[in-house]
XYZ file of C-alpha atoms in Angstrom:
630
model
C -80.505 7.862 -17.620
C -82.283 6.177 -20.510
C -80.059 4.861 -23.302
C -80.954 5.056 -26.982
C -79.407 3.768 -30.185
C -77.660 6.750 -31.775
C -76.394 4.963 -34.879
C -73.449 2.942 -36.125
C -69.906 3.773 -37.225
C -66.916 1.601 -37.981
C -64.501 3.550 -35.775
C -64.966 5.911 -32.826
C -62.182 8.271 -31.746
C -62.424 9.590 -28.190
C -60.757 12.990 -28.008
C -60.071 15.639 -30.637
C -56.684 16.890 -29.566
C -53.622 16.320 -31.720
C -53.804 12.518 -31.459
C -57.549 12.375 -32.034
C -57.400 14.678 -35.049
C -54.862 12.551 -36.898
C -56.584 9.299 -35.890
C -59.959 10.499 -37.156
C -58.585 11.953 -40.391
C -56.448 8.936 -41.301
C -59.340 6.527 -40.708
C -61.877 8.651 -42.612
C -59.488 9.306 -45.495
C -59.130 5.553 -45.893
C -62.878 5.439 -46.547
C -64.094 4.078 -43.212
C -67.054 5.678 -41.431
C -65.609 7.399 -38.375
C -66.944 9.515 -35.524
C -64.746 11.661 -33.276
C -65.957 12.774 -29.842
C -64.752 15.760 -27.849
C -65.899 17.123 -24.507
C -65.978 20.569 -26.138
C -65.880 21.465 -29.822
C -64.148 24.678 -28.755
C -61.166 22.598 -27.608
C -60.435 20.838 -30.926
C -56.701 21.033 -31.617
C -56.081 22.936 -28.399
C -52.543 23.850 -27.318
C -52.940 24.157 -23.551
C -49.258 23.768 -22.727
C -47.488 25.919 -25.301
C -48.521 27.273 -28.720
C -45.706 25.798 -30.794
C -45.104 22.947 -33.210
C -41.819 21.086 -33.548
C -38.568 21.368 -31.648
C -35.584 19.079 -31.186
C -36.638 15.594 -32.295
C -40.269 16.695 -32.457
C -39.750 18.489 -35.778
C -38.613 15.165 -37.222
C -41.935 13.613 -36.207
C -43.923 16.369 -37.918
C -41.934 15.943 -41.145
C -42.410 12.165 -41.056
C -46.128 12.537 -40.430
C -46.351 14.842 -43.422
C -44.523 12.351 -45.649
C -47.051 9.669 -44.641
C -50.064 11.853 -45.421
C -50.875 13.400 -42.030
C -52.295 16.852 -41.392
C -50.198 18.574 -38.705
C -47.444 19.941 -40.963
C -49.884 21.559 -43.392
C -51.827 23.096 -40.512
C -48.615 24.432 -38.990
C -47.593 26.095 -42.246
C -50.955 27.843 -42.446
C -51.067 28.915 -38.803
C -47.516 29.413 -37.526
C -46.172 32.935 -37.077
C -42.453 32.414 -36.477
C -40.066 29.702 -37.746
C -36.629 28.741 -36.456
C -34.424 25.817 -37.484
C -32.777 24.681 -34.244
C -29.242 23.269 -33.893
C -28.124 24.672 -37.241
C -24.613 25.039 -35.834
C -24.433 21.259 -35.360
C -24.650 18.353 -37.784
C -27.756 17.756 -39.953
C -28.817 14.770 -37.843
C -30.028 17.112 -35.093
C -31.417 19.995 -37.153
C -35.005 20.416 -35.986
C -37.666 22.856 -37.116
C -39.723 24.669 -34.478
C -42.459 27.208 -35.135
C -44.542 29.450 -32.929
C -48.234 28.925 -33.695
C -51.235 31.208 -33.570
C -53.157 29.111 -31.070
C -56.714 30.060 -31.993
C -56.087 30.059 -35.721
C -54.648 26.545 -35.460
C -57.715 25.355 -33.547
C -60.112 26.916 -36.048
C -58.242 25.434 -38.967
C -58.177 21.907 -37.521
C -61.855 22.057 -36.537
C -62.775 23.097 -40.087
C -60.699 20.241 -41.577
C -62.515 17.700 -39.395
C -65.928 19.154 -40.217
C -65.303 19.052 -43.973
C -63.791 15.564 -44.122
C -65.978 12.964 -45.908
C -66.724 9.786 -43.913
C -66.145 11.709 -40.659
C -68.675 12.931 -38.091
C -67.617 15.387 -35.383
C -69.622 15.179 -32.169
C -69.484 17.058 -28.874
C -70.152 14.746 -25.962
C -68.518 12.972 -23.046
C -67.902 9.257 -23.567
C -68.513 7.478 -20.254
C -68.409 3.832 -21.262
C -66.915 1.490 -23.843
C -69.169 -1.466 -24.509
C -67.676 -4.924 -25.026
C -69.309 -8.011 -26.538
C -67.658 -11.416 -27.019
C -64.337 -9.989 -25.872
C -64.296 -7.200 -28.447
C -65.161 -3.502 -28.492
C -68.763 -3.041 -29.616
C -70.024 0.446 -28.648
C -69.455 3.743 -26.874
C -71.932 5.435 -24.540
C -72.248 9.192 -23.999
C -73.248 10.823 -20.717
C -76.525 11.835 -22.397
C -77.496 8.200 -22.988
C -76.601 8.061 -26.682
C -75.022 4.692 -27.519
C -73.113 4.375 -30.799
C -72.395 0.925 -32.202
C -68.771 0.653 -33.391
C -66.184 -1.960 -34.327
C -63.090 -0.164 -33.043
C -62.316 2.614 -30.562
C -59.231 4.835 -30.399
C -58.557 6.415 -27.006
C -56.950 9.835 -27.456
C -57.971 11.305 -24.111
C -54.943 13.546 -23.543
C -54.943 14.917 -19.987
C -58.737 14.691 -19.568
C -58.909 11.136 -18.203
C -59.529 11.609 -14.455
C -57.875 15.008 -14.887
C -57.007 17.010 -11.759
C -55.743 20.600 -11.923
C -53.515 21.934 -9.139
C -52.422 25.498 -8.279
C -50.833 25.613 -4.843
C -53.361 24.372 -2.283
C -56.221 24.705 -4.797
C -57.233 21.443 -6.462
C -60.066 20.828 -8.907
C -61.152 17.850 -10.965
C -60.818 19.227 -14.494
C -59.128 18.923 -17.814
C -56.883 21.632 -19.312
C -58.084 25.232 -19.538
C -60.918 24.618 -17.089
C -62.675 21.979 -19.227
C -64.380 19.276 -17.203
C -62.562 15.986 -16.798
C -63.496 12.517 -18.078
C -63.946 10.682 -14.794
C -66.525 8.021 -15.582
C -64.601 6.777 -18.618
C -61.566 6.200 -16.424
C -63.630 4.046 -14.075
C -64.897 2.060 -17.067
C -61.350 1.404 -18.294
C -60.338 0.159 -14.863
C -63.297 -2.231 -14.830
C -62.186 -3.492 -18.244
C -58.857 -4.400 -16.656
C -56.613 -1.857 -18.370
C -53.378 -1.212 -16.411
C -53.674 2.529 -15.750
C -51.106 4.764 -14.101
C -50.938 8.390 -12.998
C -48.820 10.961 -14.843
C -48.523 14.723 -14.534
C -47.657 17.639 -16.759
C -47.566 21.370 -16.210
C -48.142 24.704 -17.889
C -46.472 28.094 -17.455
C -48.234 31.356 -16.623
C -49.588 33.633 -19.331
C -49.189 37.396 -19.045
C -50.536 40.508 -20.755
C -48.047 41.943 -23.259
C -49.142 45.460 -22.312
C -47.512 44.930 -18.877
C -44.186 43.584 -20.170
C -41.011 45.673 -20.589
C -39.558 44.244 -23.782
C -36.574 46.623 -23.782
C -35.169 44.624 -20.831
C -35.183 41.426 -22.890
C -33.248 40.012 -25.821
C -35.172 39.907 -29.111
C -35.368 36.529 -30.888
C -36.313 36.859 -34.517
C -37.262 34.028 -36.838
C -35.015 32.625 -39.572
C -34.192 34.919 -42.466
C -35.243 32.194 -44.915
C -37.918 30.131 -43.115
C -38.356 26.478 -44.055
C -41.895 25.013 -44.016
C -42.895 21.841 -42.190
C -44.822 20.306 -45.082
C -43.153 19.079 -48.247
C -46.294 20.126 -50.095
C -46.213 23.772 -48.960
C -45.354 25.620 -52.205
C -44.001 28.893 -50.775
C -41.722 29.626 -47.818
C -43.641 30.689 -44.704
C -43.516 34.305 -43.542
C -42.349 35.264 -40.058
C -44.984 37.553 -38.534
C -43.894 37.723 -34.898
C -40.843 37.978 -32.673
C -40.098 36.220 -29.388
C -37.980 37.369 -26.462
C -35.408 35.883 -24.113
C -34.920 36.789 -20.453
C -33.374 35.153 -17.383
C -34.474 34.379 -13.862
C -32.494 35.926 -10.999
C -31.188 35.048 -7.565
C -34.348 36.629 -6.204
C -36.453 34.170 -8.235
C -34.506 31.302 -6.751
C -34.922 32.658 -3.199
C -38.691 33.013 -3.615
C -39.014 29.392 -4.732
C -36.773 28.043 -1.976
C -38.679 29.934 0.729
C -42.010 28.574 -0.512
C -41.115 24.943 -1.238
C -43.325 23.845 1.653
C -46.275 25.202 -0.369
C -45.171 23.539 -3.611
C -47.549 20.664 -4.455
C -44.599 18.830 -6.028
C -42.983 18.550 -2.585
C -45.932 18.737 -0.176
C -47.342 15.393 -1.347
C -50.377 16.928 -3.008
C -49.229 15.837 -6.480
C -49.226 12.064 -6.937
C -48.505 11.729 -10.664
C -45.066 11.344 -12.230
C -43.958 14.373 -14.243
C -41.699 14.647 -17.297
C -37.998 14.600 -16.455
C -37.033 16.573 -19.562
C -39.570 19.356 -19.073
C -39.675 19.878 -15.297
C -41.500 22.550 -13.340
C -39.448 25.574 -12.399
C -39.461 24.605 -8.723
C -38.054 21.203 -9.702
C -35.243 22.954 -11.588
C -34.360 24.898 -8.424
C -34.281 21.725 -6.328
C -32.468 19.638 -8.946
C -29.858 22.268 -9.873
C -29.226 24.197 -6.631
C -25.934 25.663 -7.870
C -27.317 27.161 -11.061
C -27.597 30.941 -10.739
C -30.215 31.587 -13.406
C -32.464 29.912 -15.974
C -33.580 30.963 -19.452
C -37.166 32.020 -20.049
C -38.634 32.437 -23.526
C -41.446 34.956 -23.901
C -43.608 33.914 -26.854
C -46.886 35.227 -28.290
C -50.044 33.136 -28.135
C -51.170 34.521 -31.487
C -51.462 37.581 -33.693
C -54.802 38.752 -32.308
C -54.233 38.461 -28.567
C -52.025 40.225 -26.032
C -51.354 37.004 -24.122
C -47.746 35.852 -23.880
C -46.546 32.432 -22.845
C -43.497 32.238 -20.516
C -41.732 29.082 -21.689
C -39.517 27.523 -19.045
C -41.631 28.776 -16.121
C -44.018 25.833 -15.680
C -45.187 25.678 -12.099
C -47.865 24.556 -9.661
C -46.918 27.099 -7.002
C -49.703 29.139 -5.342
C -50.812 32.043 -7.504
C -49.373 34.744 -5.206
C -45.984 32.971 -5.254
C -46.099 32.788 -9.047
C -46.674 36.544 -9.118
C -43.626 37.134 -6.925
C -41.560 34.849 -9.148
C -42.601 36.721 -12.288
C -41.888 40.125 -10.772
C -38.329 39.058 -9.947
C -37.501 38.589 -13.642
C -36.172 41.411 -15.883
C -38.895 42.568 -18.232
C -41.633 40.964 -16.148
C -41.478 43.160 -13.046
C -44.855 44.720 -13.889
C -46.350 41.677 -15.578
C -50.047 40.991 -15.032
C -51.017 37.319 -15.053
C -53.861 36.447 -17.403
C -53.749 32.711 -16.602
C -51.747 31.268 -13.718
C -49.536 28.236 -14.262
C -50.967 24.921 -13.132
C -50.097 21.255 -12.919
C -52.493 18.633 -14.231
C -52.598 14.964 -13.295
C -54.277 12.365 -15.490
C -54.619 8.645 -16.044
C -52.865 6.811 -18.868
C -52.141 3.221 -19.800
C -48.948 1.271 -19.244
C -47.821 1.136 -22.912
C -46.442 -2.361 -22.422
C -50.100 -3.396 -22.636
C -50.141 -2.310 -26.309
C -49.070 -4.070 -29.489
C -46.766 -2.302 -31.996
C -50.000 -1.451 -33.859
C -51.098 0.436 -30.666
C -53.937 -2.019 -29.999
C -54.635 -3.102 -26.429
C -53.470 -6.701 -26.251
C -56.201 -7.821 -23.884
C -59.090 -6.105 -25.687
C -59.231 -6.402 -29.496
C -60.543 -3.330 -31.248
C -59.349 -0.869 -28.581
C -56.418 1.374 -29.519
C -54.475 4.048 -27.660
C -52.762 7.204 -28.877
C -50.937 10.202 -27.475
C -50.783 11.011 -23.780
C -53.065 8.072 -23.053
C -50.088 5.915 -24.117
C -47.715 7.625 -21.693
C -46.105 10.131 -24.048
C -45.969 13.925 -23.847
C -46.125 16.545 -26.578
C -48.404 17.468 -29.449
C -46.109 15.946 -32.065
C -45.718 12.596 -30.277
C -49.501 12.505 -29.910
C -50.189 13.320 -33.551
C -48.015 10.550 -35.005
C -49.488 7.947 -32.653
C -52.996 9.057 -33.560
C -52.191 8.655 -37.230
C -50.753 5.166 -36.727
C -53.674 4.068 -34.523
C -56.185 5.296 -37.112
C -54.433 3.497 -39.943
C -54.099 0.275 -37.969
C -57.706 0.290 -36.807
C -58.789 0.505 -40.443
C -56.366 -2.174 -41.577
C -57.624 -4.594 -38.958
C -61.227 -4.019 -40.034
C -60.140 -4.766 -43.606
C -58.170 -7.895 -42.576
C -54.889 -6.303 -43.639
C -51.586 -6.743 -41.769
C -50.750 -3.983 -39.278
C -48.799 -0.947 -40.447
C -45.690 -0.842 -38.248
C -42.694 1.382 -38.908
C -39.249 0.179 -37.922
C -37.033 2.274 -35.654
C -34.468 1.990 -38.462
C -36.692 3.911 -40.887
C -38.338 6.572 -38.722
C -38.533 8.429 -35.448
C -42.188 7.369 -35.384
C -41.018 3.754 -35.283
C -38.527 4.604 -32.550
C -41.194 6.333 -30.456
C -43.716 3.514 -30.658
C -41.112 0.784 -30.251
C -39.736 2.489 -27.135
C -43.219 2.733 -25.632
C -44.489 -0.785 -26.352
C -41.162 -2.588 -25.897
C -39.385 -0.724 -23.102
C -42.340 1.019 -21.488
C -41.963 4.315 -19.666
C -42.102 5.429 -16.046
C -42.562 9.104 -16.939
C -44.167 11.074 -19.779
C -42.132 10.054 -22.828
C -40.625 12.825 -24.941
C -38.985 12.326 -28.323
C -35.357 13.458 -28.629
C -32.827 12.841 -31.383
C -30.656 10.969 -28.870
C -33.286 8.222 -28.638
C -32.454 6.973 -32.140
C -29.441 4.814 -32.972
C -29.760 5.846 -36.637
C -30.220 9.601 -36.432
C -27.898 10.404 -39.325
C -30.194 8.351 -41.568
C -33.394 9.642 -39.955
C -32.881 13.346 -40.598
C -35.776 15.785 -40.755
C -34.709 16.873 -44.250
C -35.082 13.410 -45.846
C -38.347 12.223 -44.287
C -39.990 12.415 -47.718
C -37.375 10.037 -49.140
C -37.867 7.567 -46.292
C -41.630 7.530 -45.907
C -43.559 8.924 -48.884
C -43.741 5.510 -50.529
C -44.992 4.015 -47.262
C -47.731 6.634 -47.176
C -48.622 5.819 -50.780
C -48.758 2.090 -50.030
C -51.291 2.558 -47.225
C -53.427 4.834 -49.404
C -52.852 8.269 -47.863
C -50.377 9.808 -50.315
C -51.457 10.447 -53.938
C -49.421 8.985 -56.792
C -48.408 12.396 -58.153
C -46.796 13.298 -54.841
C -44.865 10.022 -54.787
C -43.636 10.662 -58.338
C -42.486 14.153 -57.385
C -40.439 12.730 -54.509
C -38.916 10.046 -56.713
C -37.973 12.658 -59.322
C -36.395 14.805 -56.602
C -34.132 12.022 -55.372
C -33.314 10.874 -58.905
C -32.006 14.402 -59.438
C -29.989 14.122 -56.221
C -28.345 10.898 -57.377
C -27.596 12.302 -60.835
C -25.863 15.291 -59.299
C -23.850 13.165 -56.864
C -22.690 11.009 -59.774
C -21.774 14.106 -61.790
C -19.781 15.597 -58.889
C -17.896 12.324 -58.507
C -16.839 12.335 -62.162
C -16.322 16.079 -62.627
C -13.128 17.750 -61.543
C -12.202 21.298 -60.593
C -9.236 22.354 -62.700
C -6.130 23.690 -60.955
C -5.999 27.467 -60.895
C -4.817 30.353 -58.685
C -8.457 31.025 -57.869
C -8.945 27.471 -56.579
C -5.727 27.692 -54.558
C -6.874 30.965 -53.014
C -10.305 29.528 -52.209
C -8.860 26.436 -50.495
C -6.452 28.574 -48.507
C -9.370 30.714 -47.301
C -11.001 27.540 -46.031
C -7.802 26.526 -44.213
C -7.572 23.286 -46.179
C -4.843 21.740 -48.334
C -4.233 22.929 -51.891
C -5.155 20.759 -54.894
C -2.314 21.593 -57.328
C -3.493 18.997 -59.806
C -7.175 19.771 -59.403
C -9.643 17.469 -57.657
C -13.066 15.870 -58.138
C -15.797 18.200 -56.974
C -17.159 15.502 -54.664
C -13.759 15.195 -52.965
C -13.642 18.953 -52.406
C -17.176 18.979 -51.029
C -16.220 16.338 -48.452
C -13.693 18.713 -46.930
C -14.803 20.446 -43.698
C -16.100 23.964 -44.148
C -16.712 23.729 -47.901
C -20.296 23.971 -49.096
C -21.916 22.962 -52.365
C -22.849 26.544 -53.271
C -19.241 27.699 -52.872
C -17.997 25.317 -55.583
C -20.091 26.956 -58.296
C -17.212 29.142 -59.643
C -15.180 25.969 -60.315
C -18.096 24.054 -61.834
C -19.241 25.645 -65.108
C -21.470 22.691 -66.025
C -23.521 22.842 -62.833
C -27.300 22.300 -63.331
C -29.824 24.686 -61.836
C -31.036 22.818 -58.743
C -33.619 23.770 -56.156
C -32.416 24.509 -52.629
C -33.790 21.263 -51.181
C -32.084 19.123 -53.839
C -28.804 20.981 -53.330
C -29.077 20.373 -49.589
C -29.582 16.641 -50.111
C -26.584 16.502 -52.439
C -24.312 18.215 -49.931
C -25.405 16.080 -46.948
C -25.146 12.839 -48.942
C -21.637 13.610 -50.160
C -20.256 15.011 -46.910
C -21.539 12.225 -44.684
C -21.221 9.315 -47.103
C -18.933 7.247 -44.861
C -21.039 7.730 -41.748
C -24.226 6.997 -43.662
C -22.805 3.726 -45.009
C -21.815 2.712 -41.469
C -25.339 3.310 -40.186
C -26.816 1.479 -43.162
C -24.732 -1.534 -42.096
C -26.198 -1.235 -38.576
C -29.685 -1.096 -40.076
C -29.046 -4.279 -42.046
C -27.941 -6.003 -38.812
C -31.194 -4.905 -37.182
C -33.280 -6.118 -40.111
C -31.531 -9.470 -39.942
C -32.702 -9.782 -36.341
C -36.213 -8.635 -37.258
C -36.472 -11.364 -39.892
C -36.536 -13.878 -37.016
C -40.272 -13.694 -36.321
C -41.551 -14.957 -32.979
C -44.795 -16.979 -32.763
C -47.498 -14.907 -31.032
C -48.418 -17.870 -28.799
C -44.839 -18.792 -27.811
C -44.681 -20.021 -24.201
C -41.712 -18.043 -22.886
C -42.262 -19.194 -19.302
C -41.330 -22.762 -20.264
C -38.082 -21.967 -22.139
C -35.380 -23.305 -19.838
C -32.424 -21.419 -21.350
C -33.851 -18.039 -20.368
C -33.340 -16.294 -17.047
C -36.485 -15.893 -14.952
C -36.602 -12.113 -15.457
C -36.277 -12.530 -19.221
C -39.073 -15.116 -19.304
C -41.404 -12.779 -17.412
C -40.558 -9.730 -19.539
C -40.914 -11.644 -22.806
C -44.212 -13.137 -21.635
C -45.541 -9.656 -20.779
C -44.393 -7.837 -23.933
C -44.763 -10.743 -26.415
C -42.340 -9.282 -28.993
C -43.033 -9.695 -32.691
C -39.456 -10.578 -33.612
C -36.000 -11.184 -32.211
C -35.002 -7.552 -32.745
C -37.813 -6.305 -30.544
C -37.031 -8.989 -27.965
C -33.438 -7.748 -27.742
C -34.640 -4.233 -26.878
C -36.779 -5.270 -23.916
C -35.425 -4.011 -20.615
C -34.255 -7.030 -18.622
C -33.514 -9.220 -21.648
C -29.752 -9.720 -21.992
C -27.707 -10.708 -25.101
C -27.342 -14.148 -23.547
C -31.131 -14.433 -23.334
C -31.428 -13.452 -26.992
C -28.877 -16.127 -27.934
C -30.787 -18.720 -25.896
C -34.029 -17.665 -27.547
C -32.464 -17.990 -30.994
C -31.215 -21.493 -30.176
C -34.686 -22.440 -28.963
C -36.281 -21.147 -32.184
C -33.802 -23.075 -34.321
C -34.448 -26.278 -32.389
C -38.199 -25.728 -32.709
C -37.831 -25.313 -36.488
C -35.700 -28.480 -36.658
C -38.396 -30.457 -34.797
C -41.050 -29.166 -37.177
C -38.890 -30.104 -40.179
C -38.405 -33.633 -38.843
C -42.146 -34.239 -38.556
C -43.447 -36.580 -41.307
């Protein structure tokens, strides 16, 4: 193969899935010449696992990405066909938006956005090598011999890197949906010394809607008043589709148990580690042997296809076993498979090899994002791609890295977990991963992060002003409720009795009434003649802020404690192995991770509170020695 000089760009993004899209767009929108490569232009923005955006914890990521200036939320609002706000019966900390997407429409929309973006070139081609000169990234080479000179590379390879697809005894080297895998690039990364590992994910079968008996299933409609993902979407989205719920049976369980010897998960054929929180169906049967049945969600792939996705039925069983499993489920007894379920193994990096800016520590100019970093999910991938793109640009411009704290965002929590704690399985975001989830709600992501997006240059000033005006209105209303009382009256007494709460014979401040369980802001309108006309989102912020004021203050105190720790910066060249007050395990872990501050050091697995105290004492003594120098 003869190489040729194909041109020069500042940044190259390898992969145009959800991580690659956001990486390429954020870099190009910051004015840096960027090229994004994909094995197939028909796979841009693909949803090979399930055609949905959001979910518990994941919806928070999409909202945060939108507040920072990312693309996923806007694309979802244009292409999603059913919206549901999950966990509405619980507290606002765990409310999470999830929407069913039209898979092909989403792909077409994202491809068009990339193609129309100034400073961005979209290129089909397989990257087989990353060139390095003087210890830094210098170029990328395509299989065709085209070599592009670059200053930074973002790896967003998804499940393509040394991808291997498995259905029963059938195994093929490939990426998702039959695309060919990126094998030679994986060999290059190994030669460069990157610590790679093997992970696995799975997909469920798809079936033809014409062969499904929907009258045997439970209908799941979207929300009556859908809420959009993007804060900039002017009108509420419209639900255009319904989903269905069914259950597996004892017969389904028997079929799996009798064929476990043919299951690649248990025959030794699969080597990669799969996600614990999204297991294959056969793993569910083995892990929960006493459970009689499991939920399956039947969801459309789009408005212009008859394909349905069977969520909860991921598998790598042989195709004929999958067919038996499907036919044992109510509503699916006649179902015709259009695409069998499959498992896919792929290579990814140990995220402990990355900095908080998602740059490979041992190779300046090389960044990772998405499943390459050991995470799972479209949303986790998208936010990492965005952060990698921003940080690659900032390094080229000699600006400090853009790092979000876990106290201000789920994005910060996700990245901090990966680069500080590492992961031994595909990492999935959940609300339980955050210590500050009452502060990091999906409804207030604009309040938390719009200014950060403006500061890095990806949010326009008018949008920032709109957010500031919104929260000024929230504070004005909270102040008014605190100083405005509901007068005593038989009507108020009757209302409080209906809410099973104590009477207020002398009246009460409206804020005090709103803090009572079961009472909502809208219900106080009859006792509040001076109420301003507020939009629904402002009213929601007022109610949450008033009701949870005490809890919010407590978490704000925890955040201040964290920030106090983070103010203790650690020298990047600190020799942890020589610090005598640390245990051996702590020295090794600190040496490997090289935390940026004391807060990050405290979160490293294997570093105890006593080690943190010893490290603090060492830092103080080091500062004293420096002060004593003439």
